[in-house]
CSV table of C-alpha atoms in Angstrom, one decimal:
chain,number,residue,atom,x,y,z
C,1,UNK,CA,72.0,-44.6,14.2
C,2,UNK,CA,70.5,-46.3,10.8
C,3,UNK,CA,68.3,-44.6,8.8
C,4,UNK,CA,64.6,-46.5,7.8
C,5,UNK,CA,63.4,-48.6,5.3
C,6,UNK,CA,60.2,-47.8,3.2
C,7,UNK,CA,58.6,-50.5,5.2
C,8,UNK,CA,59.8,-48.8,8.8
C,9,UNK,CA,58.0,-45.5,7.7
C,10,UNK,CA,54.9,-46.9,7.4
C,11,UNK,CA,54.7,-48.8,10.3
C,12,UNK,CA,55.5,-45.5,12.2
C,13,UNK,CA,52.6,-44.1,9.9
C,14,UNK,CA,50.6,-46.7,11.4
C,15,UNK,CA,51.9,-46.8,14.9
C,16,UNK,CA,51.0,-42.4,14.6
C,17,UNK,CA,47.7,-43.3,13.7
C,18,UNK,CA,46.8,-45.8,16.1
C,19,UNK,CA,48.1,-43.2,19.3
C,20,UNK,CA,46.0,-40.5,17.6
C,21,UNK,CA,42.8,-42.8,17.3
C,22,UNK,CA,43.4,-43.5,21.0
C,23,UNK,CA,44.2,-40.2,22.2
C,24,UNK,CA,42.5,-37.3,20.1
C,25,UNK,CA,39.6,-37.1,22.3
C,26,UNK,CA,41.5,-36.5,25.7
C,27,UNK,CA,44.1,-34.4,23.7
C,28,UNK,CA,40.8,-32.0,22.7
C,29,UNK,CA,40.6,-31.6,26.3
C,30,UNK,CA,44.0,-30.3,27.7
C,31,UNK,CA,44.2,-26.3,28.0
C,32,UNK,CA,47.3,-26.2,25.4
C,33,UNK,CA,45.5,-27.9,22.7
C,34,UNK,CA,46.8,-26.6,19.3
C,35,UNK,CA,44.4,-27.5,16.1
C,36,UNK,CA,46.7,-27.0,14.0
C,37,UNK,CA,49.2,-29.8,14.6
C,38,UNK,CA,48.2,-33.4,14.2
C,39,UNK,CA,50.2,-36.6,15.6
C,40,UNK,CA,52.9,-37.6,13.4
C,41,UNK,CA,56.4,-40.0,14.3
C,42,UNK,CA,59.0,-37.9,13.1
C,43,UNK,CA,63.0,-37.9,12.5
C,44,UNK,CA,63.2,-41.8,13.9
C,45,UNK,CA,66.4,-43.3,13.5
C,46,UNK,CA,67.6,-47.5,14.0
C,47,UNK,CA,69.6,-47.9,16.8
C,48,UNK,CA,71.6,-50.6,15.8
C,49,UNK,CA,69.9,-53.4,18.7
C,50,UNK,CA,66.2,-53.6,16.6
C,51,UNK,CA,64.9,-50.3,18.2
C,52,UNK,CA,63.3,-46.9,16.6
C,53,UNK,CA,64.1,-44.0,18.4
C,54,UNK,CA,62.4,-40.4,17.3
C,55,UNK,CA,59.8,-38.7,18.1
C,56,UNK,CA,55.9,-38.4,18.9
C,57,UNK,CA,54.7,-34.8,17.5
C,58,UNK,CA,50.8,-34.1,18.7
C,59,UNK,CA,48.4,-31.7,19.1
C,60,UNK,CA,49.5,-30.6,22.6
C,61,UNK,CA,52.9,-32.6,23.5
C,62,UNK,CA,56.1,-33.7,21.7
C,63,UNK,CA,57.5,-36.8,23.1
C,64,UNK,CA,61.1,-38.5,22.8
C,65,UNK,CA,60.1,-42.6,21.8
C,66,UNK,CA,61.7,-45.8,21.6
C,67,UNK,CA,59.7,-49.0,19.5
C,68,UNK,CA,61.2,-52.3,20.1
C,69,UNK,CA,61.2,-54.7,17.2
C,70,UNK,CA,58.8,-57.2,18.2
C,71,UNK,CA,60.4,-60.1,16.0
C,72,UNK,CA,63.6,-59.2,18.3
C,73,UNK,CA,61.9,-59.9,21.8
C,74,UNK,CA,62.8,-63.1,24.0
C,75,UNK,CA,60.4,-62.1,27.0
C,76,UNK,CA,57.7,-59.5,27.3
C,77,UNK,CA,58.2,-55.8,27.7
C,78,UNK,CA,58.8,-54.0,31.0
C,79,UNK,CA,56.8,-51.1,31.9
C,80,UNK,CA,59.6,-48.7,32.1
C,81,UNK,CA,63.1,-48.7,30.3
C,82,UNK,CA,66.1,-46.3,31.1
C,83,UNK,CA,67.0,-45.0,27.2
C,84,UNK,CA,70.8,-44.6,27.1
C,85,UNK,CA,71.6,-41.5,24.2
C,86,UNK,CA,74.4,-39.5,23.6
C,87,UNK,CA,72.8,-36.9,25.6
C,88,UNK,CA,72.2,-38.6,28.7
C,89,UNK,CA,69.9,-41.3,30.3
C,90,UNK,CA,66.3,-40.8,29.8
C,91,UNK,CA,63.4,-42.7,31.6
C,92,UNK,CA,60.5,-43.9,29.3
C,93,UNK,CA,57.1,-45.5,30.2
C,94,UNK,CA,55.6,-47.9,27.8
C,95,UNK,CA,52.3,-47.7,26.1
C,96,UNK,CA,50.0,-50.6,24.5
C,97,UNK,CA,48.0,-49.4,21.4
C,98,UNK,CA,45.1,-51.2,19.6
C,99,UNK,CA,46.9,-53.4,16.8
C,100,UNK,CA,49.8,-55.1,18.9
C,101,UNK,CA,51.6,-51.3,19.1
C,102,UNK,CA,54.4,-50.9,21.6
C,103,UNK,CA,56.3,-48.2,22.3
C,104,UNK,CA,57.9,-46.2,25.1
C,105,UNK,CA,57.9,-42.1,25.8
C,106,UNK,CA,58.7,-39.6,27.6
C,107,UNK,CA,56.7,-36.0,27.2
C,108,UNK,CA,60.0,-33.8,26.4
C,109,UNK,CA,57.4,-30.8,25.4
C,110,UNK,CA,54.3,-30.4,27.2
C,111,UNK,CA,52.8,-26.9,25.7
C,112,UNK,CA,53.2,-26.8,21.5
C,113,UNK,CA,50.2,-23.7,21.4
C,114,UNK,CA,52.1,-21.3,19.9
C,115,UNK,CA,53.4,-23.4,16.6
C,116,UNK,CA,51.7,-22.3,13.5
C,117,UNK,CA,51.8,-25.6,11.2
C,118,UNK,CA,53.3,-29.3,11.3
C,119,UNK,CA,56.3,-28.4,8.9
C,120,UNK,CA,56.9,-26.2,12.0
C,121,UNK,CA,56.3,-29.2,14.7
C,122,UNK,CA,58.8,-31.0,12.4
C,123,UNK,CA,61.5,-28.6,12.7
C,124,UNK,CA,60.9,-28.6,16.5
C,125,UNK,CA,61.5,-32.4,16.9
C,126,UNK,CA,64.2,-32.3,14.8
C,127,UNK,CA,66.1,-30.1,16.6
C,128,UNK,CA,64.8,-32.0,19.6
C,129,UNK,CA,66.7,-34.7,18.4
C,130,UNK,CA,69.9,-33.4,17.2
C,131,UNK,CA,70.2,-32.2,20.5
C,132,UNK,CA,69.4,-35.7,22.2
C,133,UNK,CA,71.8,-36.9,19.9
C,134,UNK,CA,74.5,-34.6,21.4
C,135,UNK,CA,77.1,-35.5,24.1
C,136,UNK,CA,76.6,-33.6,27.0
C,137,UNK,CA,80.0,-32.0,26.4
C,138,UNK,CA,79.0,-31.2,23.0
C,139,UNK,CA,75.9,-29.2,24.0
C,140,UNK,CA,78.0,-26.9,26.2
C,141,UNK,CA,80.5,-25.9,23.9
């Protein structure tokens, strides 16, 4: 994996913004909203093919993501992809956002009540994704 360019950063700043202008008012409804976090794409990483892969931080999940590079695509996006990482296969579901976003998840997380700040969301989906990162045979040792 690649690390980002300035530019990459702020389109996931954008991209964050966009899901959180979409989502924030359903968020407000689930029983394990937490006030204190906000949406935020954290610890994304270039896979070497034109994709991002990180994660989604909000106020009630934290998701595993993949965003395509659109300037790399030859036909349109499939609904579902089957992400290949060190860890394992994971199945993610793509989304549409307002602004041409695209991007697939998967909710890895589902109840984030009990973290106190973002700085401590952050450390959660970084350790998320060291241990996606993994090989299986790495993570049992």
């Amino acid at each position: 994996m690649q690390t980002l360019t300035a530019n990459e950063y702020g389109f996931l700043a954008d991209l964050a913004s966009a899901y959180r202008d979409v989502h924030l008012r359903s968020l407000k409804q689930y029983d394990g909203w937490n006030p204190r976090l906000g949406v935020d794409a954290l610890c994304f990483q270039q896979d070497g093919v034109g994709r991002m892969v990180g994660a989604l931080i909000t106020p009630c999940e934290l998701w595993l993501v993949m965003v395509p590079d659109p300037s790399r695509l030859t036909e349109p996006l499939a609904d579902a992809l089957t992400l290949a990482l060190p860890s394992g296969a994971y199945r993610l579901f793509l989304e549409r956002l307002p602004g041409g976003y695209e991007l697939y998840k998967r909710a890895i997380l589902h109840d984030l009540g009990e973290l106190e700040s973002m700085q401590e969301a952050a450390r959660l989906a970084q350790q998320m994704m060291e241990r996606l990162m993994q090989p299986v045979e790495a993570s049992n040792a």
